[in-house]
Each structure stands twice: as C-alpha cells, then as structure tokens.
Amino acid sequence: FAIKELNKINISKKSVVHLWEYSPRIIKFFQKRGVTVILDVPIAPATYARDLKNKGLSYFKFRKKHIAHENSSFLLADHIISPSKFVKNLLIKDKIEAAKIKVIEFGSDQVEFNRKWSIKKKINLKMSKDEYLTIKREKDQLNLQNMD
C-alpha cells in the first residue's frame, strides 16, 4: 500500500526523506530515485533484546525475522540518527558503519527545567504526584545525559 501511494508523489533527486519505520522496501524505493534516506532509530535494536534473553532475561521478546528486517534497514539507510551513544554502540556492534550514525539525544530545555525546579524548591510548593514525577523524570534524564 505505501509504495502505491509513494508512486503518486513527484520526487526530486535532491530530496531527503527522514524515516522512523524499518522498511527495506521503502528505503530501496527512495534510493532508486536518488533520494537520501535518514533512518531514525529511537530505541535499542532487537539484537539487544536477543542478547539479554540469551543472558537469561527471558521476559525480553524478539523475532529473528524482525532482527533481519531491522538490520537490512540499518545497512541500506544513508544516515542513521541514534538517541544515545549506547544505541550507536549497539548498531556498531551489529556491523553498521560508525560514520553513518549521528547521535542526536532526546532533548529537554535544561535552562527552563532548572528554573522551574529551583522556583518550586525555593517557595516549597506542594506538587501533585504527576508534577513531581515529571520533574523527577526530567532531572533523571539530565543526570543520565551527563554520564556519557
């Protein structure tokens, strides 16, 4: 269905497409038309779940077919965006060229976060559980980003 719809679009050879789906067929469709393909890889690849399962963590699910599908997409893409060095290293371990992987971390406005956090601490505001968890998640994310 997707290819049928894509055929209706006038595609320029100077185009760039940014994909979030692992689809070797769609990647090939664009590359055949001279389009640069950027693939966004928002989480660790399925090979990571396989490796964890092999270490005895049986609650991780994966399918061999899914791993092959992902790897084909990774190999075909012209560029890959990874959200962390951790994911980038997993891709490299899976034989994906390091040069085509760019780390662009999930962002947060650290200035705005620190401002909100310090104001609430200074005036000892009572926060709802949801507000507290949101701030805690943002603070934890900042701490994790500083670990790289």
Short mmCIF file of N, CA, C and O in Angstrom, two decimals:
data_model
loop_
_atom_site.label_atom_id
_atom_site.label_comp_id
_atom_site.label_asym_id
_atom_site.label_seq_id
_atom_site.Cartn_x
_atom_site.Cartn_y
_atom_site.Cartn_z
N PHE A 1 0.81 -1.19 0.00
CA PHE A 1 0.00 0.00 0.00
C PHE A 1 0.86 1.26 0.00
O PHE A 1 0.60 2.19 -0.76
N ALA A 2 1.87 1.31 0.87
CA ALA A 2 2.71 2.51 0.98
C ALA A 2 3.41 2.82 -0.34
O ALA A 2 3.46 3.97 -0.77
N ILE A 3 3.95 1.81 -0.99
CA ILE A 3 4.67 2.02 -2.26
C ILE A 3 3.70 2.56 -3.32
O ILE A 3 4.05 3.47 -4.07
N LYS A 4 2.49 2.03 -3.35
CA LYS A 4 1.49 2.50 -4.31
C LYS A 4 1.22 4.00 -4.10
O LYS A 4 1.15 4.76 -5.06
N GLU A 5 1.09 4.41 -2.86
CA GLU A 5 0.85 5.82 -2.55
C GLU A 5 2.08 6.67 -2.84
O GLU A 5 1.97 7.79 -3.34
N LEU A 6 3.26 6.15 -2.53
CA LEU A 6 4.50 6.90 -2.77
C LEU A 6 4.72 7.15 -4.26
O LEU A 6 5.29 8.16 -4.65
N ASN A 7 4.28 6.23 -5.09
CA ASN A 7 4.42 6.39 -6.54
C ASN A 7 3.64 7.59 -7.07
O ASN A 7 3.92 8.07 -8.16
N LYS A 8 2.69 8.07 -6.31
CA LYS A 8 1.88 9.22 -6.73
C LYS A 8 2.59 10.55 -6.46
O LYS A 8 2.16 11.58 -6.95
N ILE A 9 3.66 10.52 -5.70
CA ILE A 9 4.37 11.74 -5.30
C ILE A 9 5.48 12.06 -6.30
O ILE A 9 6.22 11.17 -6.73
N ASN A 10 5.61 13.33 -6.65
CA ASN A 10 6.70 13.77 -7.51
C ASN A 10 7.95 13.93 -6.64
O ASN A 10 8.00 14.80 -5.78
N ILE A 11 8.92 13.08 -6.85
CA ILE A 11 10.11 13.06 -6.01
C ILE A 11 11.30 13.62 -6.77
O ILE A 11 11.64 13.15 -7.85
N SER A 12 11.96 14.60 -6.18
CA SER A 12 13.15 15.21 -6.76
C SER A 12 14.38 14.43 -6.33
O SER A 12 14.45 13.91 -5.22
N LYS A 13 15.37 14.34 -7.22
CA LYS A 13 16.60 13.63 -6.89
C LYS A 13 17.38 14.31 -5.76
O LYS A 13 18.24 13.73 -5.16
N LYS A 14 17.08 15.57 -5.50
CA LYS A 14 17.76 16.29 -4.43
C LYS A 14 17.04 16.13 -3.10
O LYS A 14 17.39 16.74 -2.11
N SER A 15 16.03 15.30 -3.06
CA SER A 15 15.21 15.12 -1.86
C SER A 15 15.94 14.33 -0.79
O SER A 15 16.84 13.54 -1.06
N VAL A 16 15.48 14.56 0.42
CA VAL A 16 15.91 13.79 1.58
C VAL A 16 14.65 13.32 2.28
O VAL A 16 13.69 14.08 2.41
N VAL A 17 14.64 12.08 2.71
CA VAL A 17 13.49 11.56 3.44
C VAL A 17 13.99 11.08 4.81
O VAL A 17 15.07 10.50 4.93
N HIS A 18 13.20 11.38 5.84
CA HIS A 18 13.52 11.01 7.21
C HIS A 18 12.49 9.98 7.64
O HIS A 18 11.32 10.30 7.78
N LEU A 19 12.93 8.74 7.84
CA LEU A 19 12.02 7.64 8.16
C LEU A 19 12.17 7.19 9.61
O LEU A 19 13.27 7.20 10.16
N TRP A 20 11.05 6.76 10.18
CA TRP A 20 11.06 6.20 11.53
C TRP A 20 10.72 4.71 11.49
O TRP A 20 10.82 4.04 12.50
N GLU A 21 10.32 4.23 10.35
CA GLU A 21 9.95 2.82 10.20
C GLU A 21 11.09 2.04 9.58
O GLU A 21 11.73 2.51 8.65
N TYR A 22 11.31 0.84 10.07
CA TYR A 22 12.30 -0.04 9.47
C TYR A 22 11.62 -0.73 8.30
O TYR A 22 10.83 -1.64 8.49
N SER A 23 11.91 -0.28 7.11
CA SER A 23 11.29 -0.85 5.92
C SER A 23 12.28 -0.86 4.77
O SER A 23 12.41 0.13 4.05
N PRO A 24 12.99 -1.96 4.59
CA PRO A 24 13.95 -2.04 3.48
C PRO A 24 13.30 -1.72 2.14
O PRO A 24 13.90 -1.08 1.29
N ARG A 25 12.07 -2.14 1.97
CA ARG A 25 11.37 -1.92 0.69
C ARG A 25 11.17 -0.42 0.42
O ARG A 25 11.40 0.05 -0.69
N ILE A 26 10.77 0.32 1.43
CA ILE A 26 10.56 1.76 1.27
C ILE A 26 11.90 2.47 1.09
O ILE A 26 12.03 3.39 0.27
N ILE A 27 12.91 2.06 1.84
CA ILE A 27 14.24 2.66 1.70
C ILE A 27 14.76 2.47 0.27
O ILE A 27 15.24 3.41 -0.36
N LYS A 28 14.62 1.24 -0.25
CA LYS A 28 15.05 0.96 -1.63
C LYS A 28 14.26 1.80 -2.63
O LYS A 28 14.81 2.27 -3.62
N PHE A 29 12.96 1.96 -2.38
CA PHE A 29 12.11 2.76 -3.26
C PHE A 29 12.70 4.17 -3.40
O PHE A 29 12.84 4.68 -4.51
N PHE A 30 13.02 4.81 -2.29
CA PHE A 30 13.56 6.17 -2.34
C PHE A 30 14.95 6.21 -2.95
O PHE A 30 15.26 7.07 -3.77
N GLN A 31 15.81 5.29 -2.56
CA GLN A 31 17.18 5.31 -3.06
C GLN A 31 17.23 5.07 -4.57
O GLN A 31 18.06 5.64 -5.26
N LYS A 32 16.33 4.25 -5.08
CA LYS A 32 16.26 4.00 -6.52
C LYS A 32 15.97 5.30 -7.28
O LYS A 32 16.35 5.45 -8.43
N ARG A 33 15.35 6.25 -6.60
CA ARG A 33 15.01 7.55 -7.20
C ARG A 33 16.01 8.64 -6.82
O ARG A 33 15.76 9.82 -7.03
N GLY A 34 17.15 8.25 -6.24
CA GLY A 34 18.20 9.19 -5.90
C GLY A 34 17.96 10.00 -4.64
O GLY A 34 18.59 11.03 -4.43
N VAL A 35 17.05 9.54 -3.80
CA VAL A 35 16.72 10.25 -2.57
C VAL A 35 17.61 9.76 -1.42
O VAL A 35 17.82 8.56 -1.26
N THR A 36 18.14 10.70 -0.64
CA THR A 36 18.94 10.36 0.54
C THR A 36 17.99 9.93 1.66
O THR A 36 17.01 10.63 1.95
N VAL A 37 18.30 8.80 2.30
CA VAL A 37 17.43 8.27 3.35
C VAL A 37 18.12 8.40 4.71
O VAL A 37 19.23 7.90 4.91
N ILE A 38 17.42 9.09 5.62
CA ILE A 38 17.86 9.20 7.01
C ILE A 38 16.90 8.35 7.83
O ILE A 38 15.69 8.55 7.79
N LEU A 39 17.45 7.40 8.56
CA LEU A 39 16.63 6.50 9.37
C LEU A 39 16.80 6.85 10.84
O LEU A 39 17.92 6.90 11.34
N ASP A 40 15.69 7.09 11.51
CA ASP A 40 15.71 7.39 12.94
C ASP A 40 15.56 6.08 13.70
O ASP A 40 14.63 5.32 13.46
N VAL A 41 16.48 5.81 14.60
CA VAL A 41 16.45 4.58 15.40
C VAL A 41 16.24 5.01 16.86
O VAL A 41 17.19 5.29 17.57
N PRO A 42 14.98 5.09 17.31
CA PRO A 42 14.70 5.68 18.62
C PRO A 42 14.99 4.79 19.83
O PRO A 42 15.04 5.28 20.95
N ILE A 43 15.18 3.48 19.61
CA ILE A 43 15.44 2.58 20.73
C ILE A 43 16.50 1.56 20.32
O ILE A 43 16.85 1.45 19.15
N ALA A 44 16.96 0.81 21.30
CA ALA A 44 17.96 -0.22 21.03
C ALA A 44 17.40 -1.23 20.03
O ALA A 44 16.21 -1.55 20.06
N PRO A 45 18.26 -1.72 19.13
CA PRO A 45 17.79 -2.69 18.14
C PRO A 45 17.37 -4.01 18.79
O PRO A 45 17.75 -4.31 19.94
N ALA A 46 16.62 -4.80 18.06
CA ALA A 46 16.11 -6.08 18.57
C ALA A 46 17.23 -7.04 18.95
O ALA A 46 17.03 -7.92 19.79
N THR A 47 18.42 -6.85 18.37
CA THR A 47 19.54 -7.72 18.75
C THR A 47 19.88 -7.56 20.23
O THR A 47 20.36 -8.50 20.86
N TYR A 48 19.60 -6.39 20.79
CA TYR A 48 19.86 -6.16 22.22
C TYR A 48 18.91 -7.02 23.06
O TYR A 48 19.33 -7.65 24.03
N ALA A 49 17.63 -7.08 22.68
CA ALA A 49 16.67 -7.93 23.38
C ALA A 49 17.09 -9.40 23.27
O ALA A 49 17.02 -10.14 24.24
N ARG A 50 17.56 -9.78 22.08
CA ARG A 50 18.04 -11.16 21.89
C ARG A 50 19.21 -11.46 22.83
O ARG A 50 19.25 -12.49 23.49
N ASP A 51 20.16 -10.52 22.89
CA ASP A 51 21.34 -10.72 23.75
C ASP A 51 20.96 -10.81 25.22
O ASP A 51 21.51 -11.62 25.97
N LEU A 52 19.99 -9.99 25.65
CA LEU A 52 19.53 -10.05 27.04
C LEU A 52 18.83 -11.37 27.32
O LEU A 52 19.03 -11.98 28.37
N LYS A 53 18.02 -11.81 26.37
CA LYS A 53 17.33 -13.09 26.54
C LYS A 53 18.36 -14.23 26.63
O LYS A 53 18.22 -15.13 27.45
N ASN A 54 19.41 -14.15 25.82
CA ASN A 54 20.46 -15.17 25.86
C ASN A 54 21.22 -15.17 27.19
O ASN A 54 21.83 -16.16 27.55
N LYS A 55 21.16 -14.06 27.90
CA LYS A 55 21.80 -13.96 29.22
C LYS A 55 20.85 -14.37 30.34
O LYS A 55 21.15 -14.19 31.51
N GLY A 56 19.68 -14.87 29.98
CA GLY A 56 18.74 -15.38 30.97
C GLY A 56 17.60 -14.45 31.33
O GLY A 56 16.79 -14.76 32.20
N LEU A 57 17.52 -13.32 30.70
CA LEU A 57 16.41 -12.39 30.96
C LEU A 57 15.29 -12.73 29.98
O LEU A 57 15.12 -12.11 28.94
N SER A 58 14.52 -13.75 30.32
CA SER A 58 13.57 -14.36 29.39
C SER A 58 12.36 -13.49 29.06
O SER A 58 11.61 -13.80 28.14
N TYR A 59 12.13 -12.42 29.80
CA TYR A 59 10.95 -11.61 29.51
C TYR A 59 11.15 -10.68 28.32
O TYR A 59 10.23 -10.01 27.91
N PHE A 60 12.34 -10.64 27.75
CA PHE A 60 12.56 -9.84 26.55
C PHE A 60 12.15 -10.65 25.33
O PHE A 60 12.55 -11.79 25.17
N LYS A 61 11.33 -10.05 24.49
CA LYS A 61 10.81 -10.73 23.30
C LYS A 61 11.50 -10.18 22.05
O LYS A 61 11.78 -8.99 21.96
N PHE A 62 11.73 -11.05 21.11
CA PHE A 62 12.26 -10.64 19.80
C PHE A 62 11.92 -11.74 18.81
O PHE A 62 11.63 -12.87 19.18
N ARG A 63 11.95 -11.38 17.55
CA ARG A 63 11.76 -12.35 16.47
C ARG A 63 12.96 -12.26 15.55
O ARG A 63 13.40 -11.16 15.19
N LYS A 64 13.47 -13.40 15.12
CA LYS A 64 14.61 -13.41 14.20
C LYS A 64 14.29 -12.63 12.93
O LYS A 64 15.14 -11.92 12.40
N LYS A 65 13.06 -12.74 12.46
CA LYS A 65 12.64 -12.04 11.26
C LYS A 65 12.71 -10.52 11.48
O LYS A 65 13.12 -9.78 10.58
N HIS A 66 12.35 -10.08 12.67
CA HIS A 66 12.41 -8.65 12.99
C HIS A 66 13.86 -8.15 13.00
O HIS A 66 14.15 -7.07 12.51
N ILE A 67 14.75 -8.96 13.54
CA ILE A 67 16.18 -8.60 13.56
C ILE A 67 16.70 -8.45 12.13
O ILE A 67 17.38 -7.47 11.81
N ALA A 68 16.36 -9.39 11.27
CA ALA A 68 16.80 -9.32 9.87
C ALA A 68 16.23 -8.08 9.18
O ALA A 68 16.93 -7.40 8.42
N HIS A 69 14.98 -7.77 9.45
CA HIS A 69 14.31 -6.61 8.87
C HIS A 69 14.99 -5.31 9.32
O HIS A 69 15.28 -4.43 8.51
N GLU A 70 15.25 -5.22 10.62
CA GLU A 70 15.96 -4.04 11.16
C GLU A 70 17.34 -3.90 10.54
O GLU A 70 17.71 -2.83 10.06
N ASN A 71 18.11 -4.98 10.57
CA ASN A 71 19.49 -4.92 10.05
C ASN A 71 19.53 -4.53 8.58
O ASN A 71 20.40 -3.76 8.17
N SER A 72 18.60 -5.04 7.79
CA SER A 72 18.54 -4.64 6.38
C SER A 72 18.30 -3.14 6.26
O SER A 72 18.94 -2.46 5.45
N SER A 73 17.40 -2.63 7.08
CA SER A 73 17.11 -1.19 7.06
C SER A 73 18.33 -0.38 7.48
O SER A 73 18.65 0.64 6.86
N PHE A 74 19.01 -0.83 8.53
CA PHE A 74 20.21 -0.12 9.01
C PHE A 74 21.29 -0.09 7.94
O PHE A 74 21.93 0.94 7.71
N LEU A 75 21.50 -1.22 7.29
CA LEU A 75 22.54 -1.30 6.26
C LEU A 75 22.20 -0.45 5.03
O LEU A 75 23.08 0.15 4.43
N LEU A 76 20.93 -0.40 4.68
CA LEU A 76 20.51 0.35 3.49
C LEU A 76 20.48 1.86 3.69
O LEU A 76 20.79 2.61 2.77
N ALA A 77 20.13 2.32 4.88
CA ALA A 77 19.98 3.76 5.13
C ALA A 77 21.29 4.49 4.84
O ALA A 77 22.38 3.98 5.11
N ASP A 78 21.16 5.70 4.30
CA ASP A 78 22.35 6.52 4.04
C ASP A 78 22.91 7.10 5.33
O ASP A 78 24.13 7.22 5.49
N HIS A 79 22.01 7.48 6.21
CA HIS A 79 22.39 8.06 7.51
C HIS A 79 21.45 7.51 8.57
O HIS A 79 20.28 7.22 8.28
N ILE A 80 21.95 7.40 9.80
CA ILE A 80 21.14 6.92 10.91
C ILE A 80 21.25 7.92 12.05
O ILE A 80 22.34 8.38 12.37
N ILE A 81 20.09 8.23 12.65
CA ILE A 81 20.07 9.07 13.85
C ILE A 81 19.82 8.17 15.04
O ILE A 81 18.86 7.40 15.07
N SER A 82 20.71 8.25 16.02
CA SER A 82 20.61 7.48 17.25
C SER A 82 20.36 8.43 18.41
O SER A 82 20.94 9.51 18.45
N PRO A 83 19.53 8.04 19.40
CA PRO A 83 19.26 8.93 20.51
C PRO A 83 20.34 8.93 21.59
O PRO A 83 20.30 9.74 22.51
N SER A 84 21.32 8.01 21.49
CA SER A 84 22.34 7.93 22.53
C SER A 84 23.59 7.21 22.00
O SER A 84 23.54 6.50 21.00
N LYS A 85 24.68 7.38 22.72
CA LYS A 85 25.91 6.65 22.40
C LYS A 85 25.69 5.16 22.62
O LYS A 85 26.26 4.33 21.93
N PHE A 86 24.85 4.83 23.60
CA PHE A 86 24.54 3.43 23.89
C PHE A 86 23.95 2.74 22.65
O PHE A 86 24.42 1.69 22.23
N VAL A 87 22.92 3.37 22.06
CA VAL A 87 22.28 2.80 20.86
C VAL A 87 23.27 2.79 19.70
O VAL A 87 23.36 1.81 18.96
N LYS A 88 24.05 3.86 19.55
CA LYS A 88 25.06 3.90 18.48
C LYS A 88 26.03 2.73 18.61
O LYS A 88 26.33 2.04 17.63
N ASN A 89 26.50 2.47 19.82
CA ASN A 89 27.45 1.37 20.04
C ASN A 89 26.83 0.01 19.73
O ASN A 89 27.50 -0.89 19.22
N LEU A 90 25.53 -0.14 20.03
CA LEU A 90 24.85 -1.40 19.68
C LEU A 90 24.77 -1.57 18.17
O LEU A 90 24.96 -2.67 17.65
N LEU A 91 24.51 -0.48 17.46
CA LEU A 91 24.46 -0.54 15.99
C LEU A 91 25.83 -0.89 15.42
O LEU A 91 25.94 -1.71 14.50
N ILE A 92 26.87 -0.29 15.97
CA ILE A 92 28.23 -0.59 15.51
C ILE A 92 28.55 -2.07 15.79
O ILE A 92 29.13 -2.75 14.94
N LYS A 93 28.14 -2.56 16.95
CA LYS A 93 28.33 -3.98 17.29
C LYS A 93 27.63 -4.88 16.26
O LYS A 93 28.10 -5.97 15.97
N ASP A 94 26.53 -4.37 15.70
CA ASP A 94 25.78 -5.12 14.68
C ASP A 94 26.31 -4.88 13.26
O ASP A 94 25.62 -5.10 12.28
N LYS A 95 27.53 -4.36 13.18
CA LYS A 95 28.23 -4.18 11.90
C LYS A 95 27.70 -3.03 11.03
O LYS A 95 27.81 -3.06 9.81
N ILE A 96 27.12 -2.02 11.67
CA ILE A 96 26.68 -0.83 10.95
C ILE A 96 27.82 0.18 11.00
O ILE A 96 28.43 0.38 12.06
N GLU A 97 28.13 0.80 9.87
CA GLU A 97 29.23 1.77 9.79
C GLU A 97 29.06 2.90 10.79
O GLU A 97 28.04 3.59 10.77
N ALA A 98 30.06 3.12 11.61
CA ALA A 98 30.01 4.19 12.61
C ALA A 98 29.86 5.56 11.94
O ALA A 98 29.17 6.44 12.47
N ALA A 99 30.47 5.73 10.80
CA ALA A 99 30.47 7.03 10.11
C ALA A 99 29.07 7.48 9.70
O ALA A 99 28.83 8.68 9.55
N LYS A 100 28.15 6.56 9.51
CA LYS A 100 26.83 6.97 9.07
C LYS A 100 25.84 7.15 10.23
O LYS A 100 24.68 7.47 10.03
N ILE A 101 26.32 6.97 11.47
CA ILE A 101 25.47 7.11 12.64
C ILE A 101 25.77 8.42 13.35
O ILE A 101 26.91 8.69 13.72
N LYS A 102 24.75 9.23 13.53
CA LYS A 102 24.88 10.51 14.23
C LYS A 102 24.03 10.44 15.50
O LYS A 102 22.87 10.05 15.44
N VAL A 103 24.64 10.79 16.63
CA VAL A 103 23.90 10.81 17.89
C VAL A 103 23.24 12.17 18.07
O VAL A 103 23.91 13.20 18.07
N ILE A 104 21.93 12.16 18.16
CA ILE A 104 21.15 13.36 18.49
C ILE A 104 20.25 12.95 19.64
O ILE A 104 19.27 12.22 19.46
N GLU A 105 20.63 13.38 20.83
CA GLU A 105 19.92 12.94 22.03
C GLU A 105 18.53 13.54 22.11
O GLU A 105 18.27 14.63 21.58
N PHE A 106 17.63 12.80 22.77
CA PHE A 106 16.31 13.35 23.04
C PHE A 106 16.53 14.59 23.90
O PHE A 106 17.29 14.56 24.86
N GLY A 107 15.89 15.66 23.55
CA GLY A 107 16.19 16.93 24.20
C GLY A 107 15.25 17.33 25.31
O GLY A 107 14.15 16.85 25.44
N SER A 108 15.77 18.20 26.14
CA SER A 108 14.96 18.90 27.13
C SER A 108 15.61 20.26 27.32
O SER A 108 16.82 20.42 27.15
N ASP A 109 14.80 21.23 27.64
CA ASP A 109 15.30 22.58 27.86
C ASP A 109 15.84 22.65 29.28
O ASP A 109 15.09 22.82 30.25
N GLN A 110 17.16 22.48 29.43
CA GLN A 110 17.76 22.41 30.76
C GLN A 110 17.64 23.72 31.52
O GLN A 110 17.45 23.72 32.73
N VAL A 111 17.70 24.83 30.83
CA VAL A 111 17.56 26.13 31.49
C VAL A 111 16.16 26.25 32.08
O VAL A 111 15.99 26.61 33.25
N GLU A 112 15.14 25.93 31.28
CA GLU A 112 13.76 26.02 31.75
C GLU A 112 13.52 25.02 32.88
O GLU A 112 12.87 25.33 33.87
N PHE A 113 14.05 23.81 32.75
CA PHE A 113 13.88 22.80 33.79
C PHE A 113 14.48 23.29 35.10
O PHE A 113 13.85 23.22 36.15
N ASN A 114 15.72 23.78 35.05
CA ASN A 114 16.38 24.25 36.28
C ASN A 114 15.63 25.42 36.90
O ASN A 114 15.54 25.53 38.12
N ARG A 115 15.08 26.30 36.07
CA ARG A 115 14.31 27.44 36.58
C ARG A 115 13.07 26.95 37.33
O ARG A 115 12.81 27.33 38.46
N LYS A 116 12.31 26.05 36.72
CA LYS A 116 11.10 25.52 37.37
C LYS A 116 11.44 24.77 38.65
O LYS A 116 10.77 24.91 39.66
N TRP A 117 12.48 23.98 38.59
CA TRP A 117 12.87 23.17 39.75
C TRP A 117 13.28 24.07 40.91
O TRP A 117 12.85 23.88 42.03
N SER A 118 14.10 25.08 40.65
CA SER A 118 14.58 25.95 41.73
C SER A 118 13.45 26.79 42.31
O SER A 118 13.40 27.02 43.51
N ILE A 119 12.53 27.26 41.47
CA ILE A 119 11.39 28.05 41.97
C ILE A 119 10.54 27.20 42.91
O ILE A 119 10.19 27.61 44.01
N LYS A 120 10.23 25.99 42.50
CA LYS A 120 9.38 25.13 43.33
C LYS A 120 10.08 24.76 44.63
O LYS A 120 9.44 24.67 45.67
N LYS A 121 11.38 24.58 44.59
CA LYS A 121 12.12 24.26 45.81
C LYS A 121 12.16 25.48 46.75
O LYS A 121 11.99 25.34 47.95
N LYS A 122 12.39 26.67 46.18
CA LYS A 122 12.51 27.89 46.99
C LYS A 122 11.23 28.23 47.73
O LYS A 122 11.25 28.62 48.89
N ILE A 123 10.11 28.11 47.07
CA ILE A 123 8.85 28.51 47.72
C ILE A 123 8.13 27.31 48.33
O ILE A 123 7.03 27.43 48.83
N ASN A 124 8.79 26.16 48.34
CA ASN A 124 8.28 24.94 48.96
C ASN A 124 6.85 24.63 48.51
O ASN A 124 5.96 24.39 49.31
N LEU A 125 6.66 24.71 47.21
CA LEU A 125 5.34 24.43 46.64
C LEU A 125 4.97 22.97 46.83
O LEU A 125 5.79 22.09 46.64
N LYS A 126 3.74 22.75 47.18
CA LYS A 126 3.25 21.38 47.22
C LYS A 126 2.91 20.99 45.79
O LYS A 126 2.17 21.69 45.11
N MET A 127 3.50 19.92 45.33
CA MET A 127 3.29 19.49 43.95
C MET A 127 2.40 18.25 43.93
O MET A 127 2.45 17.44 44.85
N SER A 128 1.63 18.16 42.87
CA SER A 128 0.88 16.92 42.68
C SER A 128 1.88 15.81 42.35
O SER A 128 3.02 16.08 41.96
N LYS A 129 1.45 14.59 42.51
CA LYS A 129 2.31 13.45 42.21
C LYS A 129 2.78 13.49 40.75
O LYS A 129 3.94 13.23 40.45
N ASP A 130 1.88 13.85 39.83
CA ASP A 130 2.24 13.91 38.41
C ASP A 130 3.30 14.98 38.15
O ASP A 130 4.24 14.76 37.39
N GLU A 131 3.15 16.16 38.78
CA GLU A 131 4.15 17.22 38.60
C GLU A 131 5.50 16.76 39.13
O GLU A 131 6.53 16.96 38.50
N TYR A 132 5.49 16.13 40.30
CA TYR A 132 6.74 15.67 40.89
C TYR A 132 7.41 14.65 39.99
O TYR A 132 8.61 14.72 39.72
N LEU A 133 6.65 13.68 39.49
CA LEU A 133 7.23 12.64 38.65
C LEU A 133 7.77 13.21 37.34
O LEU A 133 8.80 12.78 36.85
N THR A 134 7.07 14.21 36.79
CA THR A 134 7.55 14.85 35.57
C THR A 134 8.90 15.52 35.82
O THR A 134 9.85 15.35 35.06
N ILE A 135 8.99 16.27 36.91
CA ILE A 135 10.25 16.95 37.24
C ILE A 135 11.33 15.92 37.55
O ILE A 135 12.46 16.04 37.09
N LYS A 136 10.99 14.89 38.31
CA LYS A 136 11.98 13.85 38.64
C LYS A 136 12.48 13.18 37.37
O LYS A 136 13.68 12.96 37.21
N ARG A 137 11.58 12.86 36.41
CA ARG A 137 11.99 12.23 35.16
C ARG A 137 12.95 13.14 34.40
O ARG A 137 13.96 12.69 33.88
N GLU A 138 12.62 14.42 34.34
CA GLU A 138 13.49 15.37 33.63
C GLU A 138 14.84 15.46 34.32
O GLU A 138 15.88 15.47 33.67
N LYS A 139 14.84 15.50 35.66
CA LYS A 139 16.10 15.58 36.41
C LYS A 139 16.93 14.31 36.19
O LYS A 139 18.12 14.36 35.95
N ASP A 140 16.27 13.15 36.24
CA ASP A 140 16.97 11.89 36.00
C ASP A 140 17.55 11.84 34.59
O ASP A 140 18.65 11.36 34.37
N GLN A 141 16.80 12.36 33.62
CA GLN A 141 17.27 12.38 32.23
C GLN A 141 18.53 13.23 32.14
O GLN A 141 19.48 12.86 31.48
N LEU A 142 18.53 14.36 32.81
CA LEU A 142 19.72 15.22 32.79
C LEU A 142 20.91 14.49 33.39
O LEU A 142 22.02 14.56 32.88
N ASN A 143 20.69 13.78 34.48
CA ASN A 143 21.78 13.03 35.11
C ASN A 143 22.30 11.94 34.19
O ASN A 143 23.50 11.72 34.10
N LEU A 144 21.40 11.27 33.49
CA LEU A 144 21.82 10.22 32.56
C LEU A 144 22.61 10.81 31.40
O LEU A 144 23.58 10.23 30.95
N GLN A 145 22.19 11.99 30.92
CA GLN A 145 22.89 12.61 29.80
C GLN A 145 24.31 12.96 30.20
O GLN A 145 25.22 12.90 29.38
N ASN A 146 24.52 13.32 31.45
CA ASN A 146 25.86 13.69 31.91
C ASN A 146 26.77 12.48 32.10
O ASN A 146 27.95 12.64 32.30
N MET A 147 26.22 11.28 32.03
CA MET A 147 27.03 10.07 32.20
C MET A 147 27.81 9.72 30.95
O MET A 147 28.80 9.03 31.00
N ASP A 148 27.36 10.19 29.77
CA ASP A 148 28.03 9.83 28.50
C ASP A 148 29.40 10.46 28.39
O ASP A 148 29.77 11.44 28.83
#
